[in-house]
Amino acid sequence: MAKLSFEMLNKNEIIFDNNYRINVFTKQNNINSDYSMPPVIAKINSNYYYISGLIPERDKFYCTVITSENKLDLILYAISYSENLSVAEKAIAVNNLIHADIDILTIIDKVMTEIKEQNSAKRVEAYNQVSGLPFKLLNMIHEKRINFQKAFELTFIDKHNIEFFTDLAVEFNFTASEISNISEMLQEISKRDKKSFSLIIDEISDRSTKQNLIGKIKLIRYPELSRFADKFKNIVNELAFSSGIALKYDNVFETADMELNIKFKNENELQNRIEKIAEGID
């Protein structure tokens, strides 16, 4: 049976072991402002392990200490103590219990109910799979840049590809929609061309901006779009607009909008350039 107490501890007394933690994400572990509730600490064989809650900056602070050798007691208390656990935190909690040899029926009956999730073995297994994603990706899930369904889909990408994609997503700071779209396109290209994600990206020479990168991935995924883009570029070049005339368009045709810019100093110059455009179109 778990025993609860309220104790003041030194920060250096607390062990941050991921086998016990629910909150493993930096933004939730430290705060500079006041906090309303003390962190939850597990006391096991005279050692203090961090489970959840916000750790203040000062060296000594009060903690809610739960003494038990039963990890189920520890996790359940930490879950009940923490409000609105993220998908990543739920996944970590489920994984910790599975590794502590807590039987699946107990997890379904007690834990899934506590975290307000579907009471099914499939859901437990899905969360367990999500917990195995790279930590940087788990952090994006925690920040709600990836929802549960997308996170679960990402677990089916092989280890090398998902690790590469994670680094790519961090480097270019992909949004939620970009994570979804780019991962899908890379999977489709990889399956079609039998290439790894890294090889696909290595073949893109211009990765100077996120827009360039995404545009090139889209052109590789849709070769017919690439052929159309080349044909359209040739048509524009054949128009041979003089200086002072420029046609701007999205080279991957995310939008059909085009912009024709004409620079002129007077009415005669404008008339001449309009005639040049008409000649090129004819």
GROMACS .gro file of C-alpha atoms in nm:
model
  282
    1MET     CA    1   0.000   0.000   0.000
    2ALA     CA    2   0.134   0.342  -0.094
    3LYS     CA    3   0.217   0.593   0.178
    4LEU     CA    4   0.193   0.969   0.116
    5SER     CA    5   0.394   1.242   0.286
    6PHE     CA    6   0.486   1.606   0.234
    7GLU     CA    7   0.861   1.668   0.258
    8MET     CA    8   1.119   1.934   0.184
    9LEU     CA    9   1.397   1.796  -0.037
   10ASN     CA   10   1.718   1.920  -0.193
   11LYS     CA   11   1.714   1.914  -0.572
   12ASN     CA   12   2.035   1.709  -0.574
   13GLU     CA   13   1.857   1.435  -0.374
   14ILE     CA   14   1.613   1.370  -0.658
   15ILE     CA   15   1.694   1.116  -0.931
   16PHE     CA   16   1.559   1.193  -1.279
   17ASP     CA   17   1.515   0.840  -1.415
   18ASN     CA   18   1.299   0.803  -1.727
   19ASN     CA   19   1.180   0.464  -1.602
   20TYR     CA   20   0.972   0.653  -1.343
   21ARG     CA   21   0.906   0.990  -1.501
   22ILE     CA   22   0.585   1.095  -1.674
   23ASN     CA   23   0.689   1.454  -1.746
   24VAL     CA   24   1.013   1.409  -1.940
   25PHE     CA   25   0.992   1.730  -2.143
   26THR     CA   26   1.211   2.026  -2.052
   27LYS     CA   27   0.938   2.290  -2.070
   28GLN     CA   28   0.737   2.115  -1.801
   29ASN     CA   29   1.025   2.031  -1.571
   30ASN     CA   30   1.138   2.380  -1.476
   31ILE     CA   31   0.961   2.711  -1.417
   32ASN     CA   32   1.078   3.051  -1.302
   33SER     CA   33   0.743   3.170  -1.169
   34ASP     CA   34   0.551   3.056  -0.863
   35TYR     CA   35   0.388   2.714  -0.876
   36SER     CA   36   0.059   2.610  -0.726
   37MET     CA   37   0.134   2.243  -0.652
   38PRO     CA   38   0.458   2.070  -0.553
   39PRO     CA   39   0.613   1.800  -0.773
   40VAL     CA   40   0.541   1.431  -0.713
   41ILE     CA   41   0.839   1.225  -0.598
   42ALA     CA   42   0.857   0.847  -0.553
   43LYS     CA   43   1.051   0.714  -0.254
   44ILE     CA   44   1.188   0.367  -0.329
   45ASN     CA   45   1.447   0.203  -0.103
   46SER     CA   46   1.542   0.541   0.045
   47ASN     CA   47   1.598   0.693  -0.301
   48TYR     CA   48   1.387   0.978  -0.434
   49TYR     CA   49   1.272   0.957  -0.799
   50TYR     CA   50   1.101   1.236  -0.989
   51ILE     CA   51   0.764   1.132  -1.137
   52SER     CA   52   0.577   1.446  -1.242
   53GLY     CA   53   0.499   1.808  -1.168
   54LEU     CA   54   0.693   2.133  -1.194
   55ILE     CA   55   1.039   2.164  -1.042
   56PRO     CA   56   1.114   2.516  -0.911
   57GLU     CA   57   1.450   2.684  -0.967
   58ARG     CA   58   1.556   2.696  -0.602
   59ASP     CA   59   1.764   2.418  -0.449
   60LYS     CA   60   1.522   2.320  -0.168
   61PHE     CA   61   1.146   2.286  -0.206
   62TYR     CA   62   0.847   2.088  -0.080
   63CYS     CA   63   0.741   1.771  -0.260
   64THR     CA   64   0.455   1.528  -0.240
   65VAL     CA   65   0.634   1.199  -0.170
   66ILE     CA   66   0.470   0.865  -0.240
   67THR     CA   67   0.644   0.564  -0.085
   68SER     CA   68   0.583   0.235  -0.260
   69GLU     CA   69   0.764  -0.035  -0.452
   70ASN     CA   70   0.460  -0.083  -0.673
   71LYS     CA   71   0.505   0.120  -0.990
   72LEU     CA   72   0.132   0.103  -1.062
   73ASP     CA   73   0.064   0.298  -0.740
   74LEU     CA   74   0.328   0.555  -0.834
   75ILE     CA   75   0.206   0.607  -1.190
   76LEU     CA   76  -0.163   0.616  -1.096
   77TYR     CA   77  -0.100   0.878  -0.831
   78ALA     CA   78   0.113   1.085  -1.067
   79ILE     CA   79  -0.157   1.066  -1.337
   80SER     CA   80  -0.432   1.170  -1.097
   81TYR     CA   81  -0.209   1.455  -0.980
   82SER     CA   82  -0.128   1.580  -1.332
   83GLU     CA   83  -0.393   1.759  -1.534
   84ASN     CA   84  -0.434   1.717  -1.911
   85LEU     CA   85  -0.148   1.481  -1.983
   86SER     CA   86  -0.028   1.508  -2.342
   87VAL     CA   87  -0.036   1.213  -2.584
   88ALA     CA   88   0.340   1.172  -2.535
   89GLU     CA   89   0.310   1.168  -2.155
   90LYS     CA   90   0.031   0.910  -2.170
   91ALA     CA   91   0.247   0.696  -2.399
   92ILE     CA   92   0.541   0.716  -2.160
   93ALA     CA   93   0.322   0.624  -1.862
   94VAL     CA   94   0.182   0.318  -2.043
   95ASN     CA   95   0.531   0.211  -2.155
   96ASN     CA   96   0.668   0.243  -1.801
   97LEU     CA   97   0.393   0.017  -1.668
   98ILE     CA   98   0.444  -0.244  -1.940
   99HIS     CA   99   0.816  -0.252  -1.862
  100ALA     CA  100   0.731  -0.289  -1.494
  101ASP     CA  101   0.541  -0.610  -1.588
  102ILE     CA  102   0.201  -0.468  -1.494
  103ASP     CA  103  -0.048  -0.694  -1.668
  104ILE     CA  104  -0.240  -0.556  -1.965
  105LEU     CA  105  -0.584  -0.600  -1.805
  106THR     CA  106  -0.481  -0.387  -1.508
  107ILE     CA  107  -0.353  -0.114  -1.739
  108ILE     CA  108  -0.679  -0.124  -1.936
  109ASP     CA  109  -0.899  -0.125  -1.627
  110LYS     CA  110  -0.720   0.132  -1.412
  111VAL     CA  111  -0.477   0.340  -1.616
  112MET     CA  112  -0.670   0.395  -1.940
  113THR     CA  113  -0.972   0.503  -1.739
  114GLU     CA  114  -0.758   0.744  -1.538
  115ILE     CA  115  -0.610   0.906  -1.849
  116LYS     CA  116  -0.956   0.920  -2.013
  117GLU     CA  117  -0.870   0.689  -2.300
  118GLN     CA  118  -1.035   0.395  -2.475
  119ASN     CA  119  -1.030   0.086  -2.255
  120SER     CA  120  -0.887  -0.158  -2.507
  121ALA     CA  121  -0.574  -0.366  -2.557
  122LYS     CA  122  -0.529  -0.211  -2.903
  123ARG     CA  123  -0.518   0.138  -2.755
  124VAL     CA  124  -0.265   0.031  -2.492
  125GLU     CA  125  -0.043  -0.123  -2.761
  126ALA     CA  126  -0.078   0.189  -2.978
  127TYR     CA  127   0.039   0.411  -2.691
  128ASN     CA  128   0.325   0.173  -2.621
  129GLN     CA  129   0.434   0.197  -2.987
  130VAL     CA  130   0.417   0.576  -2.979
  131SER     CA  131   0.646   0.581  -2.674
  132GLY     CA  132   0.920   0.425  -2.890
  133LEU     CA  133   0.940   0.721  -3.129
  134PRO     CA  134   1.256   0.939  -3.113
  135PHE     CA  135   1.254   1.176  -2.817
  136LYS     CA  136   1.258   1.489  -3.034
  137LEU     CA  137   0.947   1.362  -3.209
  138LEU     CA  138   0.782   1.283  -2.875
  139ASN     CA  139   0.850   1.642  -2.777
  140MET     CA  140   0.664   1.761  -3.090
  141ILE     CA  141   0.375   1.531  -2.995
  142HIS     CA  142   0.385   1.680  -2.646
  143GLU     CA  143   0.367   2.030  -2.797
  144LYS     CA  144   0.055   1.919  -2.993
  145ARG     CA  145   0.226   1.956  -3.329
  146ILE     CA  146   0.138   1.591  -3.394
  147ASN     CA  147  -0.193   1.432  -3.293
  148PHE     CA  148  -0.236   1.075  -3.168
  149GLN     CA  149  -0.345   0.928  -3.502
  150LYS     CA  150  -0.050   1.078  -3.689
  151ALA     CA  151   0.190   0.976  -3.413
  152PHE     CA  152   0.065   0.617  -3.437
  153GLU     CA  153   0.109   0.621  -3.817
  154LEU     CA  154   0.469   0.739  -3.775
  155THR     CA  155   0.550   0.431  -3.566
  156PHE     CA  156   0.529   0.219  -3.882
  157ILE     CA  157   0.820   0.402  -4.048
  158ASP     CA  158   1.146   0.210  -4.007
  159LYS     CA  159   1.398   0.327  -3.746
  160HIS     CA  160   1.652   0.484  -3.982
  161ASN     CA  161   1.391   0.680  -4.178
  162ILE     CA  162   1.201   0.806  -3.874
  163GLU     CA  163   1.520   0.924  -3.705
  164PHE     CA  164   1.623   1.108  -4.023
  165PHE     CA  165   1.275   1.260  -4.060
  166THR     CA  166   1.280   1.374  -3.696
  167ASP     CA  167   1.609   1.561  -3.747
  168LEU     CA  168   1.470   1.713  -4.069
  169ALA     CA  169   1.151   1.827  -3.892
  170VAL     CA  170   1.355   1.989  -3.614
  171GLU     CA  171   1.602   2.155  -3.855
  172PHE     CA  172   1.326   2.315  -4.066
  173ASN     CA  173   1.077   2.362  -3.781
  174PHE     CA  174   0.792   2.186  -3.961
  175THR     CA  175   0.438   2.282  -3.865
  176ALA     CA  176   0.173   2.020  -3.782
  177SER     CA  177   0.042   2.012  -4.140
  178GLU     CA  178   0.395   2.000  -4.284
  179ILE     CA  179   0.487   1.706  -4.061
  180SER     CA  180   0.182   1.519  -4.187
  181ASN     CA  181   0.221   1.604  -4.555
  182ILE     CA  182   0.598   1.564  -4.583
  183SER     CA  183   0.610   1.234  -4.395
  184GLU     CA  184   0.340   1.096  -4.625
  185MET     CA  185   0.517   1.216  -4.942
  186LEU     CA  186   0.852   1.075  -4.828
  187GLN     CA  187   0.692   0.740  -4.746
  188GLU     CA  188   0.529   0.725  -5.090
  189ILE     CA  189   0.853   0.821  -5.270
  190SER     CA  190   1.052   0.572  -5.061
  191LYS     CA  191   0.812   0.289  -5.143
  192ARG     CA  192   0.797   0.377  -5.515
  193ASP     CA  193   1.168   0.442  -5.574
  194LYS     CA  194   1.303   0.203  -5.308
  195LYS     CA  195   1.513   0.479  -5.152
  196SER     CA  196   1.568   0.585  -4.793
  197PHE     CA  197   1.445   0.924  -4.674
  198SER     CA  198   1.805   1.046  -4.644
  199LEU     CA  199   1.889   0.950  -5.004
  200ILE     CA  200   1.575   1.125  -5.131
  201ILE     CA  201   1.670   1.447  -4.950
  202ASP     CA  202   2.039   1.420  -5.048
  203GLU     CA  203   1.935   1.435  -5.415
  204ILE     CA  204   1.776   1.778  -5.357
  205SER     CA  205   2.053   2.030  -5.430
  206ASP     CA  206   1.875   2.344  -5.308
  207ARG     CA  207   1.768   2.301  -4.946
  208SER     CA  208   1.846   2.659  -4.849
  209THR     CA  209   1.490   2.730  -4.733
  210LYS     CA  210   1.198   2.526  -4.607
  211GLN     CA  211   0.989   2.641  -4.904
  212ASN     CA  212   1.252   2.513  -5.150
  213LEU     CA  213   1.279   2.180  -4.969
  214ILE     CA  214   0.903   2.117  -4.957
  215GLY     CA  215   0.861   2.226  -5.319
  216LYS     CA  216   1.131   1.985  -5.439
  217ILE     CA  217   0.986   1.695  -5.237
  218LYS     CA  218   0.648   1.763  -5.397
  219LEU     CA  219   0.799   1.763  -5.747
  220ILE     CA  220   0.973   1.429  -5.677
  221ARG     CA  221   0.649   1.282  -5.543
  222TYR     CA  222   0.448   1.400  -5.842
  223PRO     CA  223   0.668   1.366  -6.154
  224GLU     CA  224   0.385   1.480  -6.383
  225LEU     CA  225   0.381   1.808  -6.188
  226SER     CA  226   0.756   1.836  -6.239
  227ARG     CA  227   0.716   1.786  -6.614
  228PHE     CA  228   0.441   2.048  -6.624
  229ALA     CA  229   0.657   2.291  -6.425
  230ASP     CA  230   0.944   2.249  -6.673
  231LYS     CA  231   0.709   2.296  -6.970
  232PHE     CA  232   0.554   2.608  -6.817
  233LYS     CA  233   0.898   2.751  -6.744
  234ASN     CA  234   0.995   2.702  -7.109
  235ILE     CA  235   0.677   2.880  -7.221
  236VAL     CA  236   0.756   3.175  -6.995
  237ASN     CA  237   1.114   3.185  -7.126
  238GLU     CA  238   0.986   3.180  -7.486
  239LEU     CA  239   0.780   3.489  -7.415
  240ALA     CA  240   1.116   3.663  -7.378
  241PHE     CA  241   0.983   3.951  -7.177
  242SER     CA  242   1.208   4.255  -7.187
  243SER     CA  243   1.357   4.408  -6.875
  244GLY     CA  244   1.097   4.572  -6.661
  245ILE     CA  245   0.849   4.287  -6.713
  246ALA     CA  246   0.836   3.986  -6.481
  247LEU     CA  247   0.590   3.701  -6.432
  248LYS     CA  248   0.582   3.559  -6.080
  249TYR     CA  249   0.419   3.223  -6.004
  250ASP     CA  250   0.442   2.933  -5.760
  251ASN     CA  251   0.687   2.690  -5.923
  252VAL     CA  252   0.519   2.391  -5.756
  253PHE     CA  253   0.169   2.528  -5.826
  254GLU     CA  254   0.035   2.516  -5.472
  255THR     CA  255  -0.176   2.805  -5.595
  256ALA     CA  256  -0.293   2.897  -5.945
  257ASP     CA  257  -0.239   3.268  -5.879
  258MET     CA  258   0.016   3.450  -6.099
  259GLU     CA  259   0.146   3.802  -6.083
  260LEU     CA  260   0.261   4.011  -6.380
  261ASN     CA  261   0.481   4.303  -6.278
  262ILE     CA  262   0.548   4.593  -6.514
  263LYS     CA  263   0.790   4.872  -6.429
  264PHE     CA  264   0.754   5.198  -6.622
  265LYS     CA  265   0.842   5.566  -6.591
  266ASN     CA  266   0.581   5.720  -6.817
  267GLU     CA  267   0.276   5.646  -7.030
  268ASN     CA  268   0.479   5.575  -7.347
  269GLU     CA  269   0.702   5.322  -7.169
  270LEU     CA  270   0.394   5.148  -7.027
  271GLN     CA  271   0.236   5.131  -7.375
  272ASN     CA  272   0.555   4.984  -7.525
  273ARG     CA  273   0.577   4.714  -7.261
  274ILE     CA  274   0.212   4.618  -7.297
  275GLU     CA  275   0.277   4.577  -7.670
  276LYS     CA  276   0.581   4.358  -7.594
  277ILE     CA  277   0.362   4.136  -7.375
  278ALA     CA  278   0.099   4.110  -7.649
  279GLU     CA  279   0.365   4.017  -7.907
  280GLY     CA  280   0.504   3.746  -7.681
  281ILE     CA  281   0.161   3.595  -7.617
  282ASP     CA  282   0.075   3.597  -7.987
   0.00000   0.00000   0.00000
